[in-house]
Short mmCIF file of C-alpha atoms in Angstrom, two decimals:
data_model
loop_
_atom_site.label_atom_id
_atom_site.label_comp_id
_atom_site.label_asym_id
_atom_site.label_seq_id
_atom_site.Cartn_x
_atom_site.Cartn_y
_atom_site.Cartn_z
CA MET A 1 186.27 157.32 187.10
CA ALA A 2 183.75 154.94 185.57
CA ALA A 3 184.82 153.21 182.38
CA GLU A 4 182.94 153.71 179.15
CA ILE A 5 182.67 150.70 176.86
CA HIS A 6 182.53 151.30 173.12
CA SER A 7 181.75 148.46 170.74
CA ARG A 8 184.36 147.64 168.11
CA PRO A 9 184.13 145.45 165.01
CA GLN A 10 185.68 142.01 165.57
CA THR A 11 187.10 141.74 162.04
CA SER A 12 189.74 144.43 162.64
CA ARG A 13 193.40 143.68 163.14
CA PRO A 14 196.10 144.98 165.48
CA ILE A 15 197.70 148.17 164.17
CA LEU A 16 201.49 148.30 164.36
CA LEU A 17 202.33 151.70 165.85
CA ASN A 18 206.09 151.44 166.34
CA LYS A 19 208.93 149.01 165.89
CA ILE A 20 211.91 149.37 168.20
CA GLU A 21 215.27 147.98 167.10
CA GLY A 22 218.69 148.27 168.68
CA HIS A 23 219.26 145.26 170.93
CA GLN A 24 222.11 142.96 169.94
CA ASP A 25 220.47 139.77 171.22
CA ALA A 26 217.06 138.35 172.18
CA VAL A 27 214.73 140.70 174.05
CA ASN A 28 213.37 138.61 176.93
CA ALA A 29 210.87 141.08 178.42
CA ALA A 30 209.25 144.39 177.56
CA VAL A 31 206.72 146.37 179.61
CA LEU A 32 204.73 149.49 178.81
CA ILE A 33 205.22 152.35 181.27
CA PRO A 34 201.76 153.30 182.58
CA LYS A 35 200.63 156.87 181.71
CA GLU A 36 203.82 157.40 179.68
CA ASP A 37 204.80 156.92 176.05
CA GLY A 38 207.57 154.61 177.13
CA VAL A 39 208.77 151.00 177.16
CA ILE A 40 211.29 149.19 179.35
CA THR A 41 213.20 146.26 177.82
CA VAL A 42 215.74 143.71 179.05
CA SER A 43 217.87 141.53 176.83
CA GLU A 44 220.37 138.71 176.51
CA ASP A 45 222.82 141.42 175.44
CA ARG A 46 223.03 142.34 179.18
CA THR A 47 221.33 145.70 178.75
CA ILE A 48 218.35 147.34 180.44
CA ARG A 49 216.86 150.11 178.32
CA VAL A 50 214.13 152.66 178.90
CA TRP A 51 212.71 153.89 175.59
CA LEU A 52 210.75 157.16 175.49
CA LYS A 53 208.80 158.44 172.52
CA ARG A 54 210.30 161.60 171.02
CA ASP A 55 208.61 164.40 169.07
CA SER A 56 209.62 162.61 165.88
CA GLY A 57 207.33 159.72 166.83
CA GLN A 58 210.27 157.34 167.27
CA TYR A 59 211.43 155.69 170.50
CA TRP A 60 214.96 156.42 171.72
CA PRO A 61 216.68 155.07 174.85
CA SER A 62 216.73 157.56 177.73
CA ILE A 63 218.42 154.90 179.90
CA TYR A 64 220.97 152.39 178.60
CA HIS A 65 222.43 150.33 181.43
CA THR A 66 224.65 147.26 181.14
CA VAL A 67 224.82 144.56 183.84
CA SER A 68 227.23 141.69 184.41
CA SER A 69 225.05 138.85 183.08
CA PRO A 70 222.34 138.39 180.43
CA CYS A 71 218.93 139.68 181.58
CA SER A 72 216.31 136.93 181.60
CA CYS A 73 213.21 138.63 183.06
CA MET A 74 212.01 141.69 184.96
CA SER A 75 209.36 143.00 187.31
CA TYR A 76 208.53 146.70 187.23
CA HIS A 77 206.47 148.47 189.92
CA HIS A 78 205.36 151.80 188.50
CA GLU A 79 204.10 153.54 191.65
CA SER A 80 207.47 153.19 193.37
CA ARG A 81 209.48 153.11 190.08
CA ARG A 82 211.37 150.09 191.41
CA ILE A 83 212.56 147.59 188.84
CA PHE A 84 213.93 144.09 189.49
CA ILE A 85 216.03 142.33 186.84
CA GLY A 86 216.52 138.55 186.80
CA GLN A 87 219.82 137.39 185.36
CA ASP A 88 221.33 134.31 183.78
CA ASN A 89 223.77 133.94 186.69
CA GLY A 90 220.90 133.53 189.19
CA ALA A 91 221.07 137.01 190.72
CA ILE A 92 218.28 139.58 190.89
CA VAL A 93 219.31 143.24 190.69
CA GLU A 94 217.08 146.05 191.98
CA PHE A 95 217.20 149.58 190.59
CA LEU A 96 215.27 152.80 191.26
CA ILE A 97 214.26 154.80 188.18
CA SER A 98 214.09 158.60 188.41
CA GLU A 99 210.80 160.45 187.92
CA ASP A 100 211.83 161.72 184.47
CA PHE A 101 212.97 158.21 183.40
CA ASN A 102 216.45 159.48 182.53
CA LYS A 103 218.44 157.89 185.34
CA MET A 104 218.53 154.54 187.15
CA ASN A 105 220.33 153.90 190.45
CA HIS A 106 221.39 150.51 191.80
CA VAL A 107 219.67 149.59 195.08
CA LYS A 108 220.48 145.98 195.92
CA THR A 109 221.57 142.64 194.48
CA TYR A 110 219.82 139.47 195.66
CA PRO A 111 221.53 136.02 195.43
CA ALA A 112 218.25 134.33 194.53
CA HIS A 113 219.22 131.21 192.51
CA GLN A 114 222.07 128.96 191.45
CA GLY A 115 220.90 129.06 187.84
CA ARG A 116 219.11 131.35 185.41
CA VAL A 117 216.17 133.30 186.85
CA SER A 118 213.14 132.30 184.75
CA ASP A 119 210.48 134.55 186.26
CA MET A 120 209.79 136.85 189.20
CA VAL A 121 207.43 139.36 190.75
CA PHE A 122 207.81 142.09 193.36
CA SER A 123 205.13 142.54 196.03
CA LEU A 124 205.09 146.01 197.57
CA GLN A 125 202.59 144.90 200.19
CA SER A 126 204.77 142.16 201.63
CA GLN A 127 208.10 143.72 200.53
CA TRP A 128 209.04 140.39 198.95
CA VAL A 129 210.59 139.54 195.62
CA VAL A 130 209.48 136.04 194.60
CA SER A 131 211.27 134.25 191.78
CA THR A 132 211.68 130.94 189.98
CA GLY A 133 214.83 129.57 188.41
CA HIS A 134 216.53 126.88 186.38
CA ASP A 135 217.90 125.48 189.63
CA LYS A 136 214.41 123.93 189.97
CA SER A 137 213.39 126.24 192.80
CA ILE A 138 211.15 129.07 193.85
CA SER A 139 212.64 131.54 196.33
CA TRP A 140 211.21 134.48 198.22
CA MET A 141 213.43 137.22 199.63
CA CYS A 142 212.84 140.27 201.79
CA THR A 143 213.58 143.49 199.89
CA GLN A 144 214.11 145.44 203.12
CA SER A 145 216.85 143.24 204.57
CA GLY A 146 217.93 141.45 201.39
CA SER A 147 217.76 138.13 203.20
CA MET A 148 216.38 134.84 201.92
CA LEU A 149 213.05 133.99 203.56
CA GLY A 150 212.42 130.60 201.99
CA ARG A 151 213.00 128.24 199.09
CA HIS A 152 211.19 125.24 197.63
CA TYR A 153 212.58 122.78 195.09
CA PHE A 154 210.70 121.05 192.26
CA ASN A 155 211.55 117.97 190.22
CA SER A 156 212.15 120.01 187.05
CA TRP A 157 212.97 123.56 185.98
CA ALA A 158 210.52 126.11 187.37
CA SER A 159 209.67 128.01 184.22
CA CYS A 160 206.96 130.54 185.12
CA LEU A 161 205.11 132.09 188.01
CA GLN A 162 201.81 133.74 188.94
CA TYR A 163 201.28 135.75 192.13
CA PRO A 164 197.56 136.66 191.86
CA SER A 165 196.59 140.17 192.90
CA ALA A 166 193.50 142.28 192.33
CA VAL A 167 195.74 145.34 192.53
CA ARG A 168 197.47 144.33 189.29
CA MET A 169 194.38 143.70 187.21
CA PHE A 170 194.54 147.03 185.36
CA THR A 171 198.29 147.68 185.40
CA SER A 172 201.11 146.42 183.28
CA ALA A 173 203.59 146.50 186.11
CA SER A 174 205.26 143.31 187.30
CA LEU A 175 204.09 141.13 184.43
CA THR A 176 205.62 137.71 184.77
CA HIS A 177 206.17 134.89 182.39
CA MET A 178 205.38 131.71 184.23
CA PHE A 179 204.55 132.59 187.82
CA ARG A 180 201.69 134.28 189.64
CA TYR A 181 201.60 135.37 193.29
CA ASP A 182 198.65 136.57 195.40
CA ASN A 183 199.65 139.59 197.51
CA ASP A 184 196.62 139.20 199.76
CA THR A 185 196.98 135.50 200.62
CA GLN A 186 200.63 134.97 199.56
CA HIS A 187 199.74 132.10 197.25
CA ALA A 188 201.88 131.38 194.20
CA PHE A 189 201.21 129.35 191.07
CA VAL A 190 204.39 127.88 189.58
CA GLY A 191 204.58 126.22 186.18
CA ASP A 192 207.44 123.88 185.35
CA TYR A 193 209.04 122.07 182.43
CA SER A 194 207.19 118.83 183.16
CA GLY A 195 203.86 120.53 182.36
CA GLN A 196 202.74 120.65 185.98
CA ILE A 197 201.43 123.70 187.88
CA THR A 198 201.95 123.80 191.65
CA LEU A 199 199.99 126.02 194.04
CA LEU A 200 202.00 127.05 197.10
CA LYS A 201 201.19 129.19 200.12
CA LEU A 202 204.33 131.12 201.03
CA GLU A 203 205.14 132.31 204.52
CA ALA A 204 208.26 133.65 206.18
CA GLN A 205 210.64 130.71 206.64
CA THR A 206 208.07 128.12 205.50
CA TYR A 207 205.56 127.15 202.82
CA THR A 208 202.65 124.80 202.20
CA THR A 209 201.92 122.86 199.02
CA ILE A 210 198.19 123.28 198.38
CA THR A 211 197.66 121.29 195.17
CA THR A 212 199.06 120.46 191.76
CA LEU A 213 197.33 120.93 188.40
CA LYS A 214 198.05 118.46 185.60
CA GLY A 215 196.67 118.85 182.10
CA HIS A 216 199.42 119.96 179.74
CA GLU A 217 201.65 117.59 177.80
CA GLY A 218 204.53 120.04 177.51
CA SER A 219 206.43 122.65 179.51
CA ILE A 220 204.44 125.58 180.86
CA GLY A 221 205.28 128.79 179.01
CA ALA A 222 202.90 131.33 180.54
CA LEU A 223 200.41 131.79 183.38
CA TRP A 224 197.78 134.46 184.03
CA TRP A 225 195.44 134.81 187.00
CA ASP A 226 192.11 136.67 186.96
CA PRO A 227 191.28 137.59 190.58
CA VAL A 228 187.65 138.46 189.83
CA GLN A 229 186.51 135.21 188.21
CA ARG A 230 189.30 133.33 190.01
CA TRP A 231 190.38 131.72 186.77
CA LEU A 232 193.94 130.59 186.06
CA PHE A 233 195.06 130.47 182.42
CA SER A 234 198.10 128.46 181.36
CA GLY A 235 199.87 128.16 178.02
CA ALA A 236 202.39 125.48 177.13
CA SER A 237 204.69 123.95 174.54
CA ASP A 238 201.89 121.50 173.60
CA HIS A 239 200.41 124.52 171.72
CA SER A 240 197.35 124.66 174.00
CA VAL A 241 195.84 127.01 176.55
CA ILE A 242 193.88 125.71 179.57
CA MET A 243 191.50 127.71 181.72
CA TRP A 244 191.39 126.35 185.28
CA ASP A 245 188.23 127.39 187.15
CA ILE A 246 189.83 127.68 190.60
CA GLY A 247 186.96 129.69 192.07
CA GLY A 248 184.31 127.17 190.99
CA ARG A 249 185.91 124.47 193.19
CA LYS A 250 184.58 121.71 190.91
CA GLY A 251 187.71 120.96 188.94
CA ARG A 252 186.30 122.52 185.76
CA THR A 253 188.82 123.09 182.97
CA LEU A 254 188.44 124.45 179.46
CA LEU A 255 190.85 123.51 176.67
CA LEU A 256 191.64 126.14 174.02
CA GLN A 257 193.49 124.99 170.90
CA GLY A 258 194.34 127.69 168.39
CA HIS A 259 198.13 127.75 168.17
CA HIS A 260 200.64 125.77 166.11
CA GLU A 261 203.63 126.56 168.36
CA LYS A 262 204.51 127.05 172.03
CA VAL A 263 202.30 129.55 173.86
CA GLN A 264 204.56 132.09 175.58
CA ALA A 265 202.32 134.94 176.70
CA LEU A 266 198.79 135.36 178.10
CA ARG A 267 196.59 138.24 179.24
CA TYR A 268 192.94 138.08 180.30
CA LEU A 269 190.84 141.25 179.93
CA HIS A 270 188.14 140.97 182.56
CA LEU A 271 186.06 143.93 181.36
CA THR A 272 185.57 142.49 177.86
CA ARG A 273 185.85 138.80 178.84
CA GLN A 274 188.60 138.19 176.29
CA LEU A 275 191.83 136.23 176.53
CA ILE A 276 194.84 137.18 174.43
CA SER A 277 197.47 134.51 173.81
CA CYS A 278 200.72 134.73 171.85
CA SER A 279 202.98 131.97 170.55
CA VAL A 280 206.60 131.87 169.40
CA ASP A 281 205.61 131.82 165.72
CA GLY A 282 204.08 135.29 166.11
CA THR A 283 200.44 134.22 166.23
CA ILE A 284 198.18 136.43 168.35
CA VAL A 285 194.82 134.86 169.26
CA VAL A 286 191.92 136.75 170.87
CA TRP A 287 189.52 134.31 172.57
CA ASN A 288 185.91 135.16 173.36
CA MET A 289 185.39 133.95 176.93
CA ASP A 290 181.99 135.65 177.25
CA THR A 291 180.17 132.59 175.96
CA GLN A 292 179.09 129.18 177.18
CA ARG A 293 181.89 126.69 176.58
CA GLU A 294 182.01 122.93 177.08
CA GLU A 295 184.73 120.90 178.72
CA ALA A 296 186.63 118.55 176.43
CA PRO A 297 185.98 114.93 177.48
CA GLN A 298 188.54 112.65 179.06
CA TRP A 299 189.83 110.06 176.59
CA LEU A 300 188.47 106.61 177.31
CA ASP A 301 190.56 103.45 177.43
CA SER A 302 189.55 100.37 175.47
CA ASP A 303 191.15 97.30 173.90
CA SER A 304 188.86 97.50 170.89
CA CYS A 305 187.05 100.17 168.88
CA GLN A 306 184.06 101.43 170.84
CA LYS A 307 182.10 101.77 167.59
CA CYS A 308 182.80 98.68 165.42
CA GLU A 309 184.43 96.57 168.18
CA GLN A 310 187.44 95.67 166.04
CA PRO A 311 190.52 94.93 168.19
CA PHE A 312 193.39 97.37 168.59
CA PHE A 313 196.85 96.06 167.72
CA TRP A 314 197.81 95.23 171.33
CA ASN A 315 194.67 93.10 171.86
CA ILE A 316 196.37 89.81 170.96
CA LYS A 317 193.59 87.58 172.29
CA GLN A 318 190.79 89.14 170.25
CA MET A 319 193.02 89.31 167.17
CA TRP A 320 193.70 85.56 167.53
CA ASP A 321 190.07 84.66 168.24
CA THR A 322 188.69 86.67 165.30
CA LYS A 323 191.64 86.02 162.96
CA THR A 324 191.94 89.76 162.19
CA LEU A 325 194.74 92.27 162.25
CA GLY A 326 194.77 94.82 165.05
CA LEU A 327 193.98 98.46 164.32
CA ARG A 328 195.52 101.68 165.51
CA GLN A 329 193.66 103.50 168.31
CA HIS A 330 192.35 107.04 167.93
CA HIS A 331 190.01 109.21 170.01
CA CYS A 332 187.02 111.33 169.13
CA ARG A 333 187.63 114.85 170.43
CA LYS A 334 183.91 115.42 171.06
CA CYS A 335 182.89 112.28 173.00
CA GLY A 336 186.31 110.92 174.02
CA LYS A 337 185.62 107.35 172.84
CA ALA A 338 188.44 105.09 171.67
CA ILE A 339 187.84 104.45 167.97
CA CYS A 340 189.58 103.14 164.88
CA GLY A 341 190.49 105.18 161.81
CA LYS A 342 187.57 103.85 159.74
CA CYS A 343 185.04 104.97 162.36
CA SER A 344 186.63 108.44 162.65
CA SER A 345 187.18 109.49 159.07
CA LYS A 346 185.62 112.96 159.54
CA ARG A 347 187.25 116.18 160.74
CA SER A 348 185.60 119.32 162.05
CA THR A 349 186.16 122.43 164.11
CA TYR A 350 184.16 122.65 167.33
CA PRO A 351 184.88 126.06 168.92
CA ILE A 352 182.49 125.65 171.85
CA MET A 353 184.87 122.94 173.11
CA GLY A 354 187.94 125.03 172.25
CA PHE A 355 188.82 123.37 168.92
CA GLU A 356 189.35 126.24 166.48
CA PHE A 357 191.21 123.88 164.12
CA GLN A 358 189.75 120.76 162.53
CA VAL A 359 190.11 117.72 164.79
CA ARG A 360 189.20 114.03 164.58
CA MET A 361 185.55 113.14 165.19
CA CYS A 362 183.75 109.83 165.23
CA ASP A 363 181.10 109.63 162.52
CA ASP A 364 178.24 109.80 165.04
CA CYS A 365 179.52 113.00 166.68
CA TYR A 366 180.31 114.60 163.34
CA ASN A 367 176.71 114.12 162.22
CA THR A 368 175.40 115.93 165.34
CA ILE A 369 177.38 119.13 164.64
CA LYS A 370 175.40 121.89 162.97
CA GLU A 371 176.93 124.58 160.80
CA GLU A 372 176.37 127.24 163.47
CA ASP A 373 178.35 125.06 165.89
CA ARG A 374 181.41 125.74 163.73
CA THR A 375 181.22 129.53 164.16
CA PRO A 376 184.66 130.64 165.42
CA LEU A 377 184.94 131.92 168.99
CA ALA A 378 188.41 133.37 168.45
CA THR A 379 190.14 135.72 166.02
CA PHE A 380 193.65 135.11 164.70
CA HIS A 381 196.28 137.74 163.92
CA GLU A 382 199.86 137.63 162.71
CA GLY A 383 202.51 139.51 164.69
CA LYS A 384 205.11 138.72 162.02
CA HIS A 385 207.92 138.21 164.52
CA ASN A 386 208.90 135.83 167.29
CA ILE A 387 206.93 136.53 170.49
CA SER A 388 208.38 135.33 173.77
CA HIS A 389 206.85 138.03 175.98
CA MET A 390 203.86 140.37 175.84
CA ASP A 391 202.52 143.20 177.98
CA MET A 392 199.29 145.17 177.71
CA ASP A 393 197.90 148.47 178.91
CA PRO A 394 194.13 147.87 178.61
CA GLY A 395 193.32 151.48 179.51
CA ARG A 396 195.03 152.73 176.35
CA GLY A 397 194.47 149.63 174.26
CA LEU A 398 198.22 149.17 173.79
CA MET A 399 200.23 145.96 173.58
CA VAL A 400 203.98 145.42 173.34
CA THR A 401 205.61 142.20 172.09
CA CYS A 402 209.23 141.09 171.97
CA GLY A 403 211.26 138.00 171.25
CA SER A 404 214.39 136.31 169.96
CA ASP A 405 214.45 138.36 166.74
CA ARG A 406 215.64 141.36 168.83
CA ILE A 407 212.64 143.45 167.76
CA VAL A 408 210.10 145.16 170.02
CA LYS A 409 206.70 146.00 168.54
CA ILE A 410 204.04 148.32 169.95
CA TRP A 411 200.47 147.63 168.84
CA ASP A 412 197.14 149.45 168.94
CA MET A 413 194.67 146.74 170.01
CA MET A 414 191.57 148.95 170.32
CA GLN A 415 189.98 147.54 167.17
CA VAL A 416 190.65 143.96 168.24
CA VAL A 417 189.64 143.54 171.84
CA GLY A 418 186.01 144.51 171.29
CA CYS A 419 185.93 147.66 173.40
CA SER A 420 187.94 150.64 174.52
CA ILE A 421 188.15 151.77 178.10
CA ALA A 422 187.98 155.54 178.55
CA THR A 423 190.33 156.14 181.46
CA GLY A 424 191.48 159.67 180.83
CA PHE A 425 194.95 158.61 179.64
CA SER A 426 196.16 160.37 176.51
CA ARG A 427 197.31 158.20 173.66
#
């Protein structure tokens, strides 16, 4: 049915609906069960749990299953009720969940990696399970035969994966941490610990490296692909989020800086043009992407200040010729020029370029910024717990977060994301 969009005030905050406790170690992934008042969690304590909401309003485990190794990630496909669990020992275990979510049967175990499985996704269309691991590889295996179809090695740990698919745009199934895979074209985005994102085309027994994306200065913590706009979002340990305009084919990137810690979870809501990002310190940021934004400039190289022309400290010749001490180099975030501290004494936010915090500006650029240019284009909320994974059900306006504090939180995000989508699901 057609979706109805209802305006919501942007000053509202997420409402904590439930807090689930019971795990004995870090909760590495949690997903909302579509059309059900339920959550599936996996943990370092080696347990897989399905939590259903009881008449009391509290969540209790209807399934409590222990496996042989700590659970690092999962991919859940709701239509088939198949769930794949990545483990610390490198194996992936497949289970089939019963219709009433009270029983789970083992289907198959896949020897996917030689080290911890960092991320994975199941593709029903291709009958593949694609995964990344700490053995610096991506592997893809056939779920029908259980055989390995292919493997590719990177120079550093493969930390996350995206397998872009229009089918998954409105579902919470198969959320992954650092990897995205396209069911239609069998392309995969893989983020690694060096800060690089690699685009691969996977085929049976072979693969092709399409391109690499470089922009982060720290390990990639999360990826999200929007198949409509053909935008890739990445979050990293450098506290930043980058939007890569893949569909535009012009190399356009937008930098978003609104976190103080590593970004671990991302979700783009196409209907409202909003991006939700979460970091390990519990910060939840909602970015307005329905606005004209500017690319941050590339930093320029220079041996002297591009404003006052004083030499930087490595410019020995000019220091000798002018009998002056060298200065430390800085950069203006608005124009990208190499400048000294005296010529960049001002600080300002500049949200249109993604700077929600005050950053260094040269005096000339600072004077061009009007007060309306400082209007925030993001809202900031406190989750009050460590967030290493997040899942959303946009149809019901629900979000679930989990992390190393062993707590799972379920949030009502209707007042935050700017609209509600009337889908017929009961809340």
